[in-house]
Coordinates of C-alpha atoms in Angstrom, one line a residue:
M1 CA 109.3 138.1 68.8
R2 CA 109.3 134.4 68.8
S3 CA 112.3 132.1 68.1
R4 CA 112.2 128.4 67.9
T5 CA 115.3 126.0 68.3
R6 CA 114.9 122.5 67.7
S7 CA 116.5 119.7 69.8
R8 CA 119.4 117.9 68.2
A9 CA 117.8 114.9 69.7
A10 CA 118.6 112.7 66.6
D11 CA 121.7 112.4 64.2
S12 CA 121.6 112.4 60.8
A13 CA 120.0 108.7 60.5
G14 CA 117.2 109.8 63.0
Q15 CA 118.3 108.3 66.0
P16 CA 119.6 109.4 69.2
S17 CA 123.2 110.2 69.4
S18 CA 123.4 110.4 73.2
L19 CA 121.4 110.2 76.4
A20 CA 120.9 114.1 76.4
G21 CA 119.5 114.1 73.0
A22 CA 117.2 111.1 73.8
V23 CA 115.5 113.0 76.7
A24 CA 115.9 116.5 75.6
P25 CA 112.4 118.2 74.3
A26 CA 111.7 118.1 70.7
S27 CA 111.6 121.9 70.6
V28 CA 111.9 125.2 72.5
E29 CA 109.8 128.1 71.7
V30 CA 111.6 131.3 73.3
T31 CA 109.3 134.3 74.2
P32 CA 110.0 137.5 76.1
R33 CA 107.6 136.0 79.0
M34 CA 108.2 132.4 78.9
L35 CA 109.4 129.2 77.0
R36 CA 107.4 126.4 75.5
V37 CA 109.2 123.5 76.3
G38 CA 107.7 120.6 74.3
D39 CA 104.2 120.5 75.4
G40 CA 104.4 122.8 78.7
Y41 CA 105.6 126.2 79.5
A42 CA 108.2 127.3 81.8
A43 CA 109.1 130.9 83.3
T44 CA 112.0 131.8 85.4
L45 CA 111.9 134.1 88.3
V46 CA 115.2 135.7 89.7
V47 CA 115.4 136.5 93.4
T48 CA 116.7 140.2 93.5
G49 CA 115.5 141.1 97.3
Y50 CA 116.3 139.2 100.4
P51 CA 115.0 139.8 103.8
A52 CA 117.4 141.5 106.1
E53 CA 117.3 138.4 108.7
V54 CA 116.7 134.9 108.1
G55 CA 115.8 131.7 110.1
H56 CA 116.4 128.2 109.7
A57 CA 114.9 126.6 106.5
W58 CA 113.9 130.2 105.4
L59 CA 113.5 128.9 101.6
E60 CA 110.6 126.4 102.9
P61 CA 107.6 128.4 101.6
L62 CA 109.0 127.9 98.2
L63 CA 110.1 124.3 98.4
S64 CA 106.8 123.3 99.6
W65 CA 104.8 125.3 96.9
P66 CA 102.0 122.8 95.5
G67 CA 103.5 122.7 92.3
R68 CA 106.4 122.0 89.8
L69 CA 108.9 124.1 90.6
D70 CA 112.6 123.9 89.9
L71 CA 115.0 125.8 92.5
A72 CA 118.6 126.4 91.7
L73 CA 121.1 127.8 94.5
H74 CA 124.5 128.9 92.6
I75 CA 127.4 129.4 95.1
D76 CA 130.8 130.5 94.5
P77 CA 133.2 131.2 97.6
L78 CA 135.0 134.5 97.7
P79 CA 138.5 134.2 98.7
A80 CA 139.2 136.1 101.8
P81 CA 141.5 138.9 100.7
I82 CA 139.1 139.6 98.1
A83 CA 136.3 139.3 100.4
A84 CA 137.8 141.5 103.3
A85 CA 138.9 144.3 100.6
R86 CA 135.1 144.5 99.3
L87 CA 133.7 144.5 103.1
R88 CA 136.4 147.3 103.9
N89 CA 135.2 149.1 100.9
Q90 CA 131.4 148.6 101.7
R91 CA 132.1 149.9 105.4
A92 CA 134.2 153.0 104.1
R93 CA 130.9 154.0 102.0
F94 CA 128.7 153.6 104.9
E95 CA 131.1 155.6 107.4
S96 CA 131.5 158.3 104.3
S97 CA 127.6 158.6 104.0
R98 CA 127.0 159.1 107.9
R99 CA 129.6 161.5 108.1
A100 CA 128.4 163.6 105.2
G101 CA 124.9 163.3 106.6
A102 CA 126.3 164.5 110.0
E103 CA 127.9 167.6 108.6
S104 CA 125.1 168.7 106.8
G105 CA 122.9 168.9 109.7
K106 CA 120.8 165.8 108.7
L107 CA 119.3 163.3 110.9
P108 CA 121.0 159.7 110.6
D109 CA 119.4 157.3 108.2
P110 CA 118.2 154.2 110.2
Y111 CA 119.1 151.8 107.2
V112 CA 122.7 153.1 106.8
E113 CA 123.0 152.9 110.6
A114 CA 122.0 149.4 110.5
A115 CA 123.6 148.4 107.1
A116 CA 126.8 150.0 108.9
D117 CA 126.6 147.6 112.0
D118 CA 126.1 144.5 110.3
A119 CA 129.1 145.3 108.0
A120 CA 131.2 145.9 111.0
D121 CA 129.8 142.9 113.0
L122 CA 130.6 140.6 109.6
A123 CA 134.3 142.0 109.5
G124 CA 134.9 141.0 112.7
R125 CA 133.6 137.5 112.5
L126 CA 135.3 137.6 109.3
A127 CA 138.5 138.4 110.8
R128 CA 138.3 135.9 113.2
G129 CA 137.8 132.9 110.9
Q130 CA 134.1 132.4 112.0
A131 CA 132.4 133.0 108.7
K132 CA 133.2 133.5 104.9
L133 CA 131.7 134.9 102.1
F134 CA 130.1 133.8 99.0
R135 CA 128.6 135.1 95.9
V136 CA 125.1 133.3 95.9
G137 CA 122.4 133.5 93.0
L138 CA 118.7 132.1 93.5
Y139 CA 116.7 131.2 90.6
L140 CA 113.3 129.6 90.2
T141 CA 111.9 128.1 87.1
V142 CA 108.3 127.7 87.3
H143 CA 106.3 124.9 84.8
A144 CA 102.8 124.5 83.9
R145 CA 100.9 122.7 81.1
T146 CA 99.2 126.1 79.6
E147 CA 100.0 129.7 79.4
D148 CA 97.2 130.8 81.7
E149 CA 98.0 128.3 84.3
L150 CA 101.8 129.4 84.2
L151 CA 100.8 132.9 84.9
Q152 CA 98.8 131.8 87.7
A153 CA 101.5 129.6 89.0
C154 CA 104.3 132.6 88.6
A155 CA 101.6 134.9 90.6
Q156 CA 101.6 132.4 93.3
V157 CA 105.2 131.7 93.7
K158 CA 105.5 135.5 93.8
A159 CA 103.2 135.5 96.8
A160 CA 104.9 132.7 98.7
A161 CA 108.1 134.5 98.3
A162 CA 106.8 137.9 99.5
S163 CA 105.5 136.2 102.5
T164 CA 109.1 135.4 103.9
L165 CA 110.3 139.3 102.3
I166 CA 112.0 137.6 99.1
E167 CA 111.6 139.9 96.0
V168 CA 111.5 138.0 92.8
Q169 CA 111.6 139.4 89.4
P170 CA 111.1 137.4 85.9
A171 CA 114.0 136.9 83.5
T172 CA 112.2 138.8 80.9
W173 CA 113.9 138.0 77.3
R174 CA 116.6 135.9 79.2
H175 CA 114.0 132.7 79.9
L176 CA 115.9 130.3 77.9
A177 CA 119.4 131.2 80.0
G178 CA 117.0 131.0 83.2
W179 CA 115.7 127.5 82.0
T180 CA 119.3 126.2 81.8
T181 CA 120.5 127.9 84.5
T182 CA 117.9 125.8 87.2
L183 CA 118.9 122.3 85.2
P184 CA 121.2 120.4 86.7
L185 CA 124.1 121.6 84.4
C186 CA 126.2 123.5 87.2
T187 CA 126.0 126.6 84.7
D188 CA 124.6 130.0 86.0
S189 CA 123.7 131.9 82.7
L190 CA 122.1 134.7 84.3
Q191 CA 124.9 135.9 86.6
M192 CA 122.3 137.7 89.2
R193 CA 124.4 137.3 92.3
R194 CA 124.3 138.3 96.0
T195 CA 126.7 138.3 98.6
M196 CA 125.8 136.1 101.8
D197 CA 128.0 135.0 104.8
T198 CA 127.9 131.5 106.3
Q199 CA 125.3 131.6 108.7
A200 CA 122.8 133.0 106.2
L201 CA 123.6 130.5 103.3
A202 CA 123.6 127.6 105.8
A203 CA 120.1 128.5 106.8
A204 CA 119.1 128.5 103.2
F205 CA 119.7 124.9 102.4
P206 CA 116.6 122.9 102.1
L207 CA 117.0 120.8 105.5
A208 CA 113.1 120.7 105.8
S209 CA 110.7 119.1 103.4
A210 CA 106.7 118.6 103.2
D211 CA 107.4 115.0 102.1
L212 CA 108.8 112.2 103.9
P213 CA 112.3 111.4 102.9
A214 CA 112.9 108.7 100.1
P215 CA 115.5 105.8 100.5
L216 CA 118.9 106.9 100.2
P217 CA 120.6 105.7 97.0
G218 CA 121.8 102.0 97.7
D219 CA 119.1 101.3 100.0
P220 CA 116.8 98.6 99.1
P221 CA 113.6 99.9 97.9
A222 CA 110.6 100.2 100.5
E223 CA 108.2 97.4 100.4
G224 CA 104.7 96.9 102.3
G225 CA 103.2 99.8 104.0
V226 CA 99.6 101.2 103.3
L227 CA 98.2 104.4 102.0
Y228 CA 97.6 107.2 105.0
G229 CA 96.4 109.8 102.5
V230 CA 97.5 112.7 100.5
N231 CA 99.9 115.5 101.5
P232 CA 98.1 118.8 101.2
D233 CA 101.2 120.6 100.8
S234 CA 102.6 118.9 97.9
Q235 CA 100.0 116.7 96.7
G236 CA 102.0 113.7 97.3
I237 CA 101.3 110.3 98.2
V238 CA 102.2 109.7 102.2
W239 CA 102.8 105.8 102.2
W240 CA 103.8 104.6 105.6
D241 CA 104.7 101.3 106.9
R242 CA 104.7 100.7 110.6
W243 CA 106.2 97.4 110.3
A244 CA 109.3 98.6 109.1
Q245 CA 110.2 101.1 111.9
E246 CA 112.2 100.2 115.0
N247 CA 108.8 99.2 116.7
H248 CA 105.3 98.7 115.4
N249 CA 103.5 100.9 117.9
S250 CA 101.3 103.9 117.1
V251 CA 99.6 106.9 119.0
V252 CA 96.7 108.6 117.6
L253 CA 95.7 112.0 119.8
A254 CA 92.8 114.0 118.6
R255 CA 89.9 116.1 120.0
S256 CA 86.7 114.5 119.6
G257 CA 85.3 114.5 116.0
A258 CA 88.5 115.1 114.5
G259 CA 88.3 111.9 112.6
K260 CA 90.7 109.5 114.4
S261 CA 88.4 106.6 114.4
Y262 CA 87.7 107.2 110.7
F263 CA 91.5 107.1 109.8
V264 CA 92.4 104.3 112.2
K265 CA 89.3 102.0 110.7
L266 CA 91.2 102.8 107.0
E267 CA 94.5 101.8 108.4
I268 CA 92.8 98.6 109.6
L269 CA 91.2 97.7 106.5
R270 CA 94.4 98.3 104.3
N271 CA 96.5 96.1 106.9
L272 CA 94.1 93.2 106.4
Y273 CA 94.4 93.4 102.9
Q274 CA 98.3 92.3 103.7
Q275 CA 97.4 89.2 106.1
V276 CA 97.6 91.2 109.3
Q277 CA 95.6 90.1 112.1
V278 CA 93.6 92.7 113.9
A279 CA 92.2 93.2 117.7
V280 CA 90.3 96.0 118.3
I281 CA 88.9 97.3 121.9
D282 CA 85.9 99.3 120.9
P283 CA 83.8 101.3 123.5
E284 CA 81.2 102.9 121.3
D285 CA 80.4 100.0 118.6
E286 CA 82.2 102.1 115.9
Y287 CA 83.9 98.9 114.4
L288 CA 80.7 96.7 114.0
R289 CA 80.0 97.6 110.7
L290 CA 83.7 97.0 109.5
A291 CA 83.9 93.7 111.1
D292 CA 80.7 92.5 109.6
A293 CA 81.5 93.3 106.3
V294 CA 85.3 91.6 106.5
G295 CA 83.7 88.8 108.3
G296 CA 85.1 89.4 111.6
T297 CA 84.2 88.3 115.2
V298 CA 82.7 90.6 117.8
V299 CA 82.5 89.9 121.2
R300 CA 80.2 91.7 123.2
L301 CA 80.9 92.2 126.9
G302 CA 78.3 93.2 129.0
A303 CA 75.7 91.5 126.8
P304 CA 73.2 88.6 128.2
G305 CA 75.4 84.9 128.3
V306 CA 79.0 86.5 127.7
K307 CA 81.3 85.9 130.0
I308 CA 85.1 86.1 130.7
N309 CA 86.9 83.9 133.3
P310 CA 90.2 85.8 134.3
L311 CA 91.6 82.6 136.0
D312 CA 91.7 80.9 132.5
L313 CA 95.1 79.6 131.3
P314 CA 96.2 80.4 127.9
A315 CA 95.5 77.5 125.7
G316 CA 98.1 75.7 123.8
D317 CA 101.1 77.6 126.3
H318 CA 102.8 74.4 127.9
R319 CA 105.9 76.9 129.5
P320 CA 106.7 76.1 132.9
D321 CA 105.7 79.6 134.4
V322 CA 102.4 80.2 133.0
L323 CA 100.8 79.5 136.1
T324 CA 103.0 82.2 137.7
R325 CA 102.1 84.9 134.8
R326 CA 98.6 84.1 135.3
G327 CA 98.8 84.7 139.0
L328 CA 100.6 87.8 138.5
F329 CA 97.8 89.3 136.0
L330 CA 95.2 88.2 138.9
H331 CA 97.0 90.6 141.3
T332 CA 96.7 93.6 138.1
L333 CA 93.3 92.7 137.9
I334 CA 92.2 92.8 141.5
A335 CA 94.1 95.9 141.7
V336 CA 92.0 97.7 138.9
L337 CA 88.8 95.9 140.4
L338 CA 89.3 97.7 143.6
G339 CA 90.9 101.1 142.5
Q340 CA 93.9 100.9 143.8
Q341 CA 96.6 98.4 144.8
P342 CA 95.5 96.5 148.1
P343 CA 97.4 96.9 151.3
P344 CA 100.5 94.3 151.8
A345 CA 98.7 92.1 154.1
E346 CA 95.5 91.7 151.8
R347 CA 98.2 91.0 148.8
A348 CA 99.9 88.3 150.5
A349 CA 96.6 87.1 151.2
L350 CA 95.4 87.1 147.6
D351 CA 98.8 85.2 146.6
R352 CA 98.0 82.4 148.7
A353 CA 94.4 82.0 147.6
I354 CA 95.6 82.0 143.9
L355 CA 97.8 79.1 144.4
A356 CA 95.1 77.2 146.4
V357 CA 92.4 77.8 144.0
Y358 CA 94.3 76.2 141.2
R359 CA 95.5 73.5 143.3
Q360 CA 91.6 72.7 144.0
A361 CA 91.0 72.4 140.5
G362 CA 93.7 70.1 140.1
I363 CA 95.8 72.6 138.0
T364 CA 99.6 72.5 139.1
A365 CA 102.9 74.1 137.5
D366 CA 103.0 70.8 135.5
P367 CA 101.7 71.6 131.9
A368 CA 99.9 68.3 131.6
T369 CA 97.2 69.8 134.1
H370 CA 96.7 72.9 132.2
H371 CA 93.9 71.4 130.3
R372 CA 91.6 71.1 133.2
P373 CA 88.6 73.5 133.7
A374 CA 90.1 76.8 135.2
P375 CA 88.5 78.1 138.7
L376 CA 86.1 80.9 138.7
L377 CA 86.8 84.2 140.6
S378 CA 83.9 83.1 143.1
D379 CA 86.1 79.9 143.8
L380 CA 89.1 82.5 144.5
T381 CA 86.8 84.3 147.0
S382 CA 85.8 81.4 148.5
C383 CA 89.6 80.4 149.2
L384 CA 90.0 83.8 150.9
D385 CA 87.2 83.4 153.1
A386 CA 88.4 80.1 154.3
D387 CA 91.9 81.4 155.1
S388 CA 92.2 82.4 158.8
D389 CA 94.1 85.9 158.3
P390 CA 91.7 88.6 158.8
A391 CA 93.0 90.6 155.8
A392 CA 91.8 87.7 153.5
G393 CA 88.3 88.0 154.7
Q394 CA 88.2 91.8 154.5
L395 CA 89.9 91.3 150.6
A396 CA 86.8 88.8 150.0
A397 CA 84.3 91.5 151.3
R398 CA 85.8 94.0 149.1
L399 CA 85.5 91.7 146.0
A400 CA 81.8 90.7 146.7
P401 CA 80.2 93.2 144.1
W402 CA 82.1 91.3 141.3
V403 CA 81.3 88.0 142.7
H404 CA 77.8 87.9 143.8
G405 CA 76.7 91.8 143.3
S406 CA 75.6 93.9 140.5
F407 CA 78.7 93.6 138.6
S408 CA 79.1 89.7 138.6
Q409 CA 77.5 88.9 135.4
L410 CA 80.8 89.3 133.5
F411 CA 82.5 86.9 135.7
D412 CA 80.0 84.5 137.0
G413 CA 81.0 81.6 134.4
P414 CA 83.3 79.9 132.3
S415 CA 84.4 81.9 129.5
T416 CA 81.8 81.8 126.5
T417 CA 84.1 83.8 123.7
R418 CA 86.2 82.1 120.9
L419 CA 88.7 84.6 119.7
D420 CA 89.5 83.1 116.2
G421 CA 89.6 85.5 113.3
H422 CA 91.6 87.9 111.1
L423 CA 89.6 90.8 112.7
V424 CA 88.4 90.4 116.5
V425 CA 86.4 93.5 117.9
W426 CA 85.9 93.7 121.7
S427 CA 82.7 95.7 122.1
L428 CA 82.2 97.4 125.5
R429 CA 79.2 99.4 124.8
Q430 CA 77.0 97.3 126.8
L431 CA 79.0 97.4 129.9
P432 CA 78.3 99.9 132.6
D433 CA 80.9 102.5 132.9
E434 CA 82.1 101.4 136.4
L435 CA 83.2 98.1 134.2
R436 CA 84.6 99.6 131.0
T437 CA 87.9 99.9 132.7
V438 CA 88.0 96.5 133.8
G439 CA 86.5 95.1 130.4
T440 CA 89.1 96.9 128.6
L441 CA 92.0 95.1 130.9
L442 CA 90.3 91.8 130.3
A443 CA 90.3 92.2 126.4
L444 CA 93.7 93.4 126.4
D445 CA 94.9 90.3 128.4
A446 CA 92.8 87.8 126.0
I447 CA 94.6 89.6 123.3
W448 CA 97.9 89.3 124.7
R449 CA 97.7 86.2 125.3
Q450 CA 97.2 84.9 121.6
V451 CA 100.0 87.3 120.8
D452 CA 102.3 85.9 123.4
A453 CA 101.1 82.1 122.3
P454 CA 104.4 80.2 121.3
G455 CA 104.7 79.5 117.8
R456 CA 102.7 82.6 116.5
S457 CA 105.5 85.2 116.5
A458 CA 105.8 85.0 112.3
T459 CA 102.0 86.5 112.4
R460 CA 101.8 90.2 112.3
R461 CA 99.1 91.3 114.6
L462 CA 97.8 94.9 115.0
V463 CA 96.1 95.7 118.5
V464 CA 94.0 98.7 118.8
V465 CA 92.9 100.3 121.5
D466 CA 90.4 103.1 121.2
E467 CA 89.7 105.8 124.0
A468 CA 92.7 104.7 125.8
W469 CA 92.1 107.1 128.4
L470 CA 89.7 104.4 130.2
L471 CA 92.6 102.5 131.0
M472 CA 95.3 105.4 131.4
R473 CA 93.1 106.9 134.1
D474 CA 93.8 103.9 136.2
G475 CA 97.4 103.2 137.5
E476 CA 97.5 99.4 137.2
G477 CA 95.9 99.5 133.8
A478 CA 98.4 101.9 132.5
K479 CA 101.1 99.9 133.9
F480 CA 99.7 96.7 131.8
L481 CA 99.4 98.9 128.8
F482 CA 103.0 100.3 128.9
R483 CA 104.3 96.7 129.3
M484 CA 102.4 95.7 126.1
S485 CA 103.8 98.6 124.4
K486 CA 107.6 97.4 125.3
A487 CA 107.2 93.6 124.4
A488 CA 104.7 93.8 121.5
R489 CA 107.6 94.3 118.9
K490 CA 109.5 90.9 120.1
R491 CA 106.2 89.2 119.2
H492 CA 105.8 91.0 115.7
A493 CA 102.8 93.0 117.1
G494 CA 102.0 96.5 117.0
L495 CA 99.9 98.5 119.8
A496 CA 97.9 101.4 118.0
V497 CA 96.7 104.0 121.0
I498 CA 94.0 106.3 120.2
T499 CA 92.5 108.9 122.5
Q500 CA 90.8 112.0 122.8
D501 CA 91.9 113.0 126.1
V502 CA 95.2 114.1 125.8
A503 CA 95.6 115.2 129.2
D504 CA 95.4 111.7 130.5
V505 CA 98.2 110.4 128.3
L506 CA 100.6 113.0 128.5
G507 CA 99.9 114.0 132.0
T508 CA 101.6 111.0 133.5
D509 CA 104.8 109.3 133.3
L510 CA 103.4 106.2 131.9
G511 CA 101.3 107.8 129.5
Q512 CA 104.4 109.4 128.2
A513 CA 106.4 106.2 128.3
V514 CA 103.5 104.8 126.0
V515 CA 103.8 107.7 123.3
A516 CA 107.8 107.7 123.7
N517 CA 107.6 103.8 122.5
A518 CA 105.4 104.5 119.7
A519 CA 107.5 105.0 116.5
T520 CA 104.5 106.0 114.3
Q521 CA 102.8 109.4 116.0
V522 CA 99.7 110.8 114.5
L523 CA 98.2 114.0 115.5
L524 CA 94.8 115.4 114.2
K525 CA 92.9 118.4 115.2
Q526 CA 93.6 119.5 118.6
A527 CA 91.4 121.8 121.2
P528 CA 93.1 125.1 121.9
Q529 CA 93.0 124.3 125.6
A530 CA 95.6 121.1 124.7
I531 CA 97.8 122.4 121.9
D532 CA 100.3 123.7 124.3
A533 CA 100.8 120.3 125.9
V534 CA 100.7 118.6 122.7
G535 CA 103.3 121.1 121.2
D536 CA 105.5 120.7 124.3
A537 CA 105.7 116.8 124.3
F538 CA 105.8 116.4 120.4
G539 CA 108.4 119.4 119.9
L540 CA 105.8 121.3 117.1
T541 CA 106.5 124.4 115.9
A542 CA 104.3 127.2 115.6
G543 CA 103.1 126.6 112.2
E544 CA 102.5 122.9 113.0
R545 CA 100.6 124.2 116.3
R546 CA 98.6 126.5 113.8
L547 CA 97.8 123.7 111.5
L548 CA 96.4 121.3 114.2
L549 CA 94.2 124.4 115.7
A550 CA 92.7 124.7 112.0
A551 CA 92.7 121.2 110.9
R552 CA 89.9 119.8 108.6
V553 CA 88.3 116.4 109.8
G554 CA 90.7 113.9 108.8
T555 CA 93.8 116.0 108.5
G556 CA 96.7 116.3 110.7
L557 CA 100.4 115.5 111.1
L558 CA 102.2 112.2 111.0
I559 CA 105.2 112.4 113.2
A560 CA 108.1 109.5 113.0
G561 CA 111.4 110.5 114.8
A562 CA 112.7 113.3 113.1
N563 CA 110.5 112.9 110.0
R564 CA 107.3 114.8 109.9
T565 CA 104.5 115.4 107.3
S566 CA 100.8 116.7 107.0
F567 CA 98.4 114.2 105.4
E568 CA 94.9 114.1 104.8
A569 CA 93.2 110.7 104.9
I570 CA 91.3 109.7 101.9
A571 CA 89.0 106.6 101.2
S572 CA 87.4 104.9 98.4
D573 CA 83.5 105.0 98.2
T574 CA 83.3 101.4 99.7
E575 CA 85.8 102.5 102.6
H576 CA 83.9 105.6 103.3
Q577 CA 80.7 103.4 103.9
L578 CA 82.5 101.2 106.2
A579 CA 84.4 103.9 108.3
T580 CA 81.7 106.8 108.3
T581 CA 79.9 107.6 111.7
R582 CA 78.6 110.8 110.6
P583 CA 74.5 110.7 111.2
Q584 CA 73.6 111.5 107.7
D585 CA 75.8 109.3 106.0
L586 CA 74.7 106.4 108.4
A587 CA 70.9 107.3 107.7
A588 CA 71.7 107.2 103.7
L589 CA 73.3 103.8 104.2
D590 CA 70.4 102.5 106.0
G591 CA 67.8 104.1 103.4
E592 CA 69.8 101.9 100.7
E593 CA 69.8 98.6 102.8
D594 CA 65.5 99.3 103.2
L595 CA 65.4 99.5 99.4

């Protein structure tokens, strides 16, 4: 049997008579199993069975179902006298059943025993005013484009409900009443109610969502941001603006091969579209193809002829304390070179030598002298040798490998690099392992001098440190990265820390501080050995831990304060060619170039 109802969308003149008439479907076709509403189909499912115990957000499996689902929760409070009377009658029936079974010699029914105990506990809380009773109706209307899709969607919703011990039944012959019940009309035409207490009802509220929250009513609409990917749970778009957060820093943690560099390269490319200047510290030459494609600058540390003078003063910086800040950085650099903080006597000798070597070069605290050529690291050790203090000579001897020995090629001349450009990639691939930590620190220092330069705060800058464990394993290097994460926001800059060695980041106080100072946190696939540390540090639920253990490449969690959502990074064909590092993809690209 089918009945067709024509919507009163137009008055006698053929014009909409009201807002409801204007947006209502042209017709509604009613069948025993479904509705045809306009050009789509709908069916209503009624929740008839509930689990004995529920946890927080126990409706989440239904709310996160990847399809169009309208969920309506109708709540009517029961007055206290009526609630007490009904509960007293219910307890009387349970007690009568138990006594009748005992008199006839039957074993106690465990279901009756459990229900009686729950009723007694609820009666006590109701008498003390700790709980109230409500009549609750829960209804689900599923929408689809065709009848076959609707049947499949209803089966999926039933399966999702069954996973949390919720029983649903179709509203056969009453789908029209069910559809109107799930519309925002505050009308329950089905009246399929269940009594719940305050605790169970509060846990049913949809306090969790698969998607990031939308702006509140009255808030200005969000502007800016970049595409992070697609939410695999809701098929919604994950669009994120790091520049609109309380700080602009981010941290990306993942095991090797999980797609962290792929994701970061996509974010870099999309930030470049918005005139953001980006600097990347690249240990494995993964960003060179991206730099070539967008006309970026590549600084190959360790290549022949490439020099970095750590004693260079920032160009164009005329602040009176610039020489003092350069001296403090040199203390940090020397500690990294030596692998530890020098003893107090050597630190005092180093401070004297720093002041002396700049005086010999004619550079003083007067900004008018800062344009003169800066001294070299070899000049600094010469000043240490000239010092009569034995500690100075000992420190000079310890610095010999970086001045005259095997590691001197990076420091034995004036700087040869020019750091202009919208994308600057610092390649560390050609540096020996013993110099990678030092190279990372020098690159970060050069980047920071640009970020901290006066008059440049209006330009947004993104500093990407790939394989940050190289710096995290060194105490002084980790301190420098921590100071940068604290001060970047005031310079309109953001620090992106990427690492696969979770232990080096979460195993130290400085590493945890760097993570805490990142408003944007991205977790991709994790190793089983690290999931406990990651879960404890980020407060992950059991489901989120399972997601990260079984995540596909490029799939993970975006965490921002109390908000979190899963996402899968997506890229266009052109973006994929620039971001991929899979050998088969690179071989195919090389073959196309040869043609």
